[in-house]
Short mmCIF file of C-alpha atoms in Angstrom, two decimals:
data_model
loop_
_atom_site.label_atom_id
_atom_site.label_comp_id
_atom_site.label_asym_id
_atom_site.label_seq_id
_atom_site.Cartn_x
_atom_site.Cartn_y
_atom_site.Cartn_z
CA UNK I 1 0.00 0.00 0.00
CA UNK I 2 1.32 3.26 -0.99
CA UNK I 3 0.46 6.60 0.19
CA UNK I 4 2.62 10.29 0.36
CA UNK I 5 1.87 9.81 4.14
CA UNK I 6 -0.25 7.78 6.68
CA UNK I 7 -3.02 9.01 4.85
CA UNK I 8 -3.59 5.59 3.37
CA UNK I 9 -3.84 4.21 6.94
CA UNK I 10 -7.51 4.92 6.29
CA UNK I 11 -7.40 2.31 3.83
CA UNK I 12 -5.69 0.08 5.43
CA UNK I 13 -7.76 -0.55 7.99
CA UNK I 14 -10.64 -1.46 5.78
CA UNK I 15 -8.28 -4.36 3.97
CA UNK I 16 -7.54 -5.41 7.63
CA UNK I 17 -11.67 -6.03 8.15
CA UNK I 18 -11.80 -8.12 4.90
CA UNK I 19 -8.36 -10.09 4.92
CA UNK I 20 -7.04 -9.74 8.58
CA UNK I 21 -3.90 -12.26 7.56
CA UNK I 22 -3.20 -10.65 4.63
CA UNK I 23 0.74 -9.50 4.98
CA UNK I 24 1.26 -6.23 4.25
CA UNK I 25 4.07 -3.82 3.73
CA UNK I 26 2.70 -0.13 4.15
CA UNK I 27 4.91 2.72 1.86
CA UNK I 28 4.65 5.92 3.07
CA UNK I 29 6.72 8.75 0.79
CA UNK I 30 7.34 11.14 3.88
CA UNK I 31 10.35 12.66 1.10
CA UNK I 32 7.61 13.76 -0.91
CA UNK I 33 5.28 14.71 1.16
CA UNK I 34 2.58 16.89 0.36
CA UNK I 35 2.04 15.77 -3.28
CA UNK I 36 -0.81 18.02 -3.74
CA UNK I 37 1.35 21.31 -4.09
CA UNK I 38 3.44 19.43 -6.88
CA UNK I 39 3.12 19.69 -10.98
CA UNK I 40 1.39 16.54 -12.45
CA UNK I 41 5.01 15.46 -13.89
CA UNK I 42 6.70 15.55 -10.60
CA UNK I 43 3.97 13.38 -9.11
CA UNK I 44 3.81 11.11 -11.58
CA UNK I 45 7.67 10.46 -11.91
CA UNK I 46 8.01 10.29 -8.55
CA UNK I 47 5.30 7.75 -7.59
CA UNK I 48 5.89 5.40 -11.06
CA UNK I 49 9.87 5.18 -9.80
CA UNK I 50 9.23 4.68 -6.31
CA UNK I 51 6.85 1.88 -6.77
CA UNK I 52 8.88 0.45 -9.67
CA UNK I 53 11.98 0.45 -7.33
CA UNK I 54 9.95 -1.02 -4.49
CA UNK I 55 7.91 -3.82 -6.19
CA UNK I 56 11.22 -4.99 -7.83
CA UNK I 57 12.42 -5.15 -3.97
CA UNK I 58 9.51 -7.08 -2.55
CA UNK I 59 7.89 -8.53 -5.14
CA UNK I 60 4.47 -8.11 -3.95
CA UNK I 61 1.15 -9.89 -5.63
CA UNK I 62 -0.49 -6.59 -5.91
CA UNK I 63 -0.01 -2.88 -5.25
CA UNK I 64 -2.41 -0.08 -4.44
CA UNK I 65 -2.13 3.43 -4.26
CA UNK I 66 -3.62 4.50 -1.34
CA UNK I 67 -3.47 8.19 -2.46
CA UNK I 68 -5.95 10.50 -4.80
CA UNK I 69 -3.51 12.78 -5.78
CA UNK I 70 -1.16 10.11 -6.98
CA UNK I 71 -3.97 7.62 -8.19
CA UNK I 72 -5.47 10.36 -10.51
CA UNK I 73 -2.28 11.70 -12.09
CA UNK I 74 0.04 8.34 -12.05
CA UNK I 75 -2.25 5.48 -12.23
CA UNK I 76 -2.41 5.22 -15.57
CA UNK I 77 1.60 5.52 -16.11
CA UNK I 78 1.89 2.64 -13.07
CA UNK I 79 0.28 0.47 -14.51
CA UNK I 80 1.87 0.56 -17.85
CA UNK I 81 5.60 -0.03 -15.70
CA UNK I 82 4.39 -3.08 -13.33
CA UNK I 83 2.66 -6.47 -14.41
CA UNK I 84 0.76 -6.69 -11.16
CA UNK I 85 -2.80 -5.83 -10.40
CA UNK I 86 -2.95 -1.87 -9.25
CA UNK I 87 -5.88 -0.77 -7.26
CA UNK I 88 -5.97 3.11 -7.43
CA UNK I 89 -7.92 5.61 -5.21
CA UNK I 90 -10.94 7.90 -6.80
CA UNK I 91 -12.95 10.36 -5.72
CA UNK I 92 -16.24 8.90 -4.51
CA UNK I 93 -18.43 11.23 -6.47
CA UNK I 94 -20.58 8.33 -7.89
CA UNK I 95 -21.53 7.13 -4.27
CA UNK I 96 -22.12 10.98 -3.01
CA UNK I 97 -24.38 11.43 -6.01
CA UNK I 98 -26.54 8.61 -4.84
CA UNK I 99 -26.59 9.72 -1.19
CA UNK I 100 -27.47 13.16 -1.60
CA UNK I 101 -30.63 14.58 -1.10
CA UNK I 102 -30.56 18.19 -1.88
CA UNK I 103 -28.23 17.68 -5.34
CA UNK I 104 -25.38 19.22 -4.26
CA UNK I 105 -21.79 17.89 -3.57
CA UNK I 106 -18.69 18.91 -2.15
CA UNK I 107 -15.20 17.69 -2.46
CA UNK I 108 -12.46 18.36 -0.54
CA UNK I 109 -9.52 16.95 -1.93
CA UNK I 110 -5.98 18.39 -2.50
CA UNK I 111 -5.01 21.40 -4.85
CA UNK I 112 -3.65 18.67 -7.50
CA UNK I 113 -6.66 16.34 -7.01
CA UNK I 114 -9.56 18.41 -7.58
CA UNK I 115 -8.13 19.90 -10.62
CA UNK I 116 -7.67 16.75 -12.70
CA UNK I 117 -9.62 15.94 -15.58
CA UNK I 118 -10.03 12.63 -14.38
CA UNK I 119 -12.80 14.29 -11.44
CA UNK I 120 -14.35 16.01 -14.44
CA UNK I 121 -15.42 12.92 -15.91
CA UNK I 122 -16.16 11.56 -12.82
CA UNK I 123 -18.36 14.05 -12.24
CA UNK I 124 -20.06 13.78 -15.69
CA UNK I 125 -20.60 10.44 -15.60
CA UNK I 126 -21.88 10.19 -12.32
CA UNK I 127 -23.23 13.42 -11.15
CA UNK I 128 -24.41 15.24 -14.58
CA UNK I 129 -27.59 16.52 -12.83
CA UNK I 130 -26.35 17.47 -9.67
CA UNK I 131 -23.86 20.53 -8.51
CA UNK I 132 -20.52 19.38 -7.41
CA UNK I 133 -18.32 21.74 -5.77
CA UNK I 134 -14.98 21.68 -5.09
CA UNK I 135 -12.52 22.94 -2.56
CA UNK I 136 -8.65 22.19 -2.24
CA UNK I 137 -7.98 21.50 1.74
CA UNK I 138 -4.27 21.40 1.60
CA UNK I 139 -4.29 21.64 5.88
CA UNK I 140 -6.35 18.74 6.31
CA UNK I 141 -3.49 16.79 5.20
CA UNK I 142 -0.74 18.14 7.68
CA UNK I 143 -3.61 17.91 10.59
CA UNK I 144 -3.87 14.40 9.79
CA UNK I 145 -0.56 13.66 10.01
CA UNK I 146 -0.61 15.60 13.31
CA UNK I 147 -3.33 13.89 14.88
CA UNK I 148 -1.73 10.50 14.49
CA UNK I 149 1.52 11.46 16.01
CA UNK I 150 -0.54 12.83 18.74
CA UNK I 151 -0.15 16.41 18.34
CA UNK I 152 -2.25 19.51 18.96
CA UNK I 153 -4.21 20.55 15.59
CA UNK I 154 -5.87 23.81 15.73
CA UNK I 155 -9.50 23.63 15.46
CA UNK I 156 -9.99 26.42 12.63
CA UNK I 157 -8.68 23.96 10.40
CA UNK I 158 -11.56 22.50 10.11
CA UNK I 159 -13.60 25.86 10.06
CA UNK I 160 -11.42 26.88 7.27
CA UNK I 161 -12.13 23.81 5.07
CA UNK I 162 -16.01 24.03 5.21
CA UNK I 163 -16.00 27.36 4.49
CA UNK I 164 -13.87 26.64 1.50
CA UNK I 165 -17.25 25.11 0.17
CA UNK I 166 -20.25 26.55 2.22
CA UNK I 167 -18.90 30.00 0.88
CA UNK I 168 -19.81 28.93 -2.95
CA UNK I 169 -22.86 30.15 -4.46
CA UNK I 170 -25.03 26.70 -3.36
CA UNK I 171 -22.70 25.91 -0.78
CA UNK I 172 -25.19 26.40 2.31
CA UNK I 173 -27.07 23.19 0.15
CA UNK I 174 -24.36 20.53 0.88
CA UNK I 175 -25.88 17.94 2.36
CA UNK I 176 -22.67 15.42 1.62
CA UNK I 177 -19.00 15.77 1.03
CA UNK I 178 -17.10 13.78 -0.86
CA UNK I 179 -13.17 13.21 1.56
CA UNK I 180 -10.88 13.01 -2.01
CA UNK I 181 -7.69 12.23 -0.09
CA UNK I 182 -6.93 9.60 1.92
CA UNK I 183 -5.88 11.94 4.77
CA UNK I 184 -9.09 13.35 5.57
CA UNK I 185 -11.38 10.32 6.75
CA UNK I 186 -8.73 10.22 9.77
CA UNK I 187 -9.97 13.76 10.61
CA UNK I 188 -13.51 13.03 10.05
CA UNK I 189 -15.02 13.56 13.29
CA UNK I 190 -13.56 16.95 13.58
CA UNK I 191 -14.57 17.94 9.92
CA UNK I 192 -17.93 16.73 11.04
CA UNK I 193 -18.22 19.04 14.21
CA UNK I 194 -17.43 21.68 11.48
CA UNK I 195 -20.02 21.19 8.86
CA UNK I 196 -22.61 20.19 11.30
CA UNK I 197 -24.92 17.65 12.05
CA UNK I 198 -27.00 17.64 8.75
CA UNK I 199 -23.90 16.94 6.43
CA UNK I 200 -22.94 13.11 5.55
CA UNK I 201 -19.26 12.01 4.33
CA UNK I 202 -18.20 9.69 1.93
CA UNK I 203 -15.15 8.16 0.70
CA UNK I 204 -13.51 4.87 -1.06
CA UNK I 205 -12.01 3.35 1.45
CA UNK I 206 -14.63 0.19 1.87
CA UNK I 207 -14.50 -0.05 -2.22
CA UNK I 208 -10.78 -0.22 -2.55
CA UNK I 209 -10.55 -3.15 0.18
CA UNK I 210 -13.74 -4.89 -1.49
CA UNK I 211 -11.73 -4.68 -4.73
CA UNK I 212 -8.49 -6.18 -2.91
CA UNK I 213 -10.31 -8.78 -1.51
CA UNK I 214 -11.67 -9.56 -4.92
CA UNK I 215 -8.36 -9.54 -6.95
CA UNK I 216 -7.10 -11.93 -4.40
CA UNK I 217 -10.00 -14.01 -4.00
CA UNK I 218 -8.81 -17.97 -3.50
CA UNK I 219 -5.22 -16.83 -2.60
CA UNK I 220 -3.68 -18.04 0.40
CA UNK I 221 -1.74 -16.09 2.86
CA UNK I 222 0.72 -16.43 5.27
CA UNK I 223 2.84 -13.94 7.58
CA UNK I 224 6.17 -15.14 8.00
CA UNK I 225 7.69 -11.69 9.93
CA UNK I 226 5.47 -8.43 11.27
CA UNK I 227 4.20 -6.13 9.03
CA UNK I 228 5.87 -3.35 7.95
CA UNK I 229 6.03 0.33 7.59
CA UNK I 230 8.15 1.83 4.95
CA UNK I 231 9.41 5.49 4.86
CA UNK I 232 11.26 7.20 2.11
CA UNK I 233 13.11 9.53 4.36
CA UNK I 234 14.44 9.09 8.18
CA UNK I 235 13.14 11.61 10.51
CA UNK I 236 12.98 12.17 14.31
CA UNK I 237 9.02 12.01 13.93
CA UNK I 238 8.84 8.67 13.15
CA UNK I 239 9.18 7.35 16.59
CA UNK I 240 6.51 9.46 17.44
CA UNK I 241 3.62 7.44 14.62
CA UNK I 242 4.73 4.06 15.97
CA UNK I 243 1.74 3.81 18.61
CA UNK I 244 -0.47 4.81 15.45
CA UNK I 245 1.20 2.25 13.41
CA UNK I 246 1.19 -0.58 15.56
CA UNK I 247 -2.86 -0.33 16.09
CA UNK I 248 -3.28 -0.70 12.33
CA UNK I 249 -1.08 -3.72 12.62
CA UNK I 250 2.74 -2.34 11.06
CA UNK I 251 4.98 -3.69 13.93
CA UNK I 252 8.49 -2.68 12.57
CA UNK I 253 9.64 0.55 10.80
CA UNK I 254 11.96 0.65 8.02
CA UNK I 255 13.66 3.47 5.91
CA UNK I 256 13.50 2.48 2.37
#
């Protein structure tokens, strides 16, 4: 699993309901980190050389990007390099469409994300009759990666990013928001305080483990050493995620 962060912790712990022994070796670009404030060719150079390099390492049976911002720009260009199955990360606009009650959307996601033409169709070919609005929540993603090292996030945050989309001409008729990064379901309850009680979230999480599960379907497993967390880049913080690693299951930390 492959994220620019721990974002894609929010992932992993829907694979762990469906395939609790599953082995798995959790990549985590901290080097890179944020990937939405980077150009579509940085991101998509990065992520297709990283994974290359790292697949030819541990030979996994499957890789998935556990990212928006890199699933939307690189996933295409990944796939083409490895002769594994990829699972990528969307937007969960077609799920938000069918949930919402008043017709209109919003999506935070990162700068990179929500600009991609890949959300455009998306959004046309899910959500034609319904207003989808968009807001880049760059903050969410740093708060996230905060809140699992067990450090103070500042509450306006949170203010910040539903304003981003209640201050659009509709906005005050959101009734569900799409989380397009894998960082912000892990700051879900706060964003919920935020946007209030009458406001629903959605994101891919439970689809990308239901489509693991299914590309895997009839394969054995077995664990023969702990799990493990991979970081591109050594940094004092690291000790400080271990408690939040270990509860999703990634007992040993390596620099890759």
């Amino acid at each position: 699993m492959f994220d620019s962060g721990v974002g894609g912790l929010s992932v992993l712990a829907e694979v762990r309901q469906l395939l609790p022994d599953a082995p798995v070796i959790y990549a985590a670009d901290n080097a890179g980190l944020p990937y939405g404030t980077k150009t579509e060719a940085e991101i998509a150079a990065r992520v297709a050389g990283l994974l290359g390099r790292m697949t030819e390492r541990f030979r996994p049976r499957l890789v998935c990007i556990a990212c928006n911002t890199a699933s939307t720009i690189a996933l295409g260009m990944v796939r083409d390099v490895l002769e594994i199955p990829i699972v990528g990360t969307v937007p969960a606009i077609k799920p938000a469409a069918a949930m919402t009650r008043t017709g209109t959307i919003g999506l935070l996601g990162t700068a990179a994300t929500i600009r991609q033409g890949y959300v455009d169709r998306l959004e046309a070919e899910f959500a034609a009759d319904k207003r989808l609005l968009r807001a880049a929540a760059p903050e969410l993603v740093e708060a996230a990666e905060r809140k699992l090292r067990g450090k103070p996030v500042d509450p306006a945050i949170y203010e910040r990013a539903a304003a981003a989309l209640r201050q659009q001409p509709g906005g005050d008729r959101i009734d569900t928001v799409v989380l397009a990064c894998t960082h912000f379901p892990l700051v879900e309850d706060e964003l919920a305080r935020a946007f209030g009680p009458d406001v629903r979230f959605v994101h891919g999480a439970q689809g990308i483990a239901r489509r693991i599960a299914a590309l895997t379907a009839g394969q054995s497993f077995a664990r023969s050493k702990p799990d493990l967390a991979l970081f591109t880049r050594n940094e004092a913080q690291l000790a400080e995620l271990a408690p939040a690693l270990q509860r999703h299951g990634l007992l040993e930390i390596e620099v890759f």
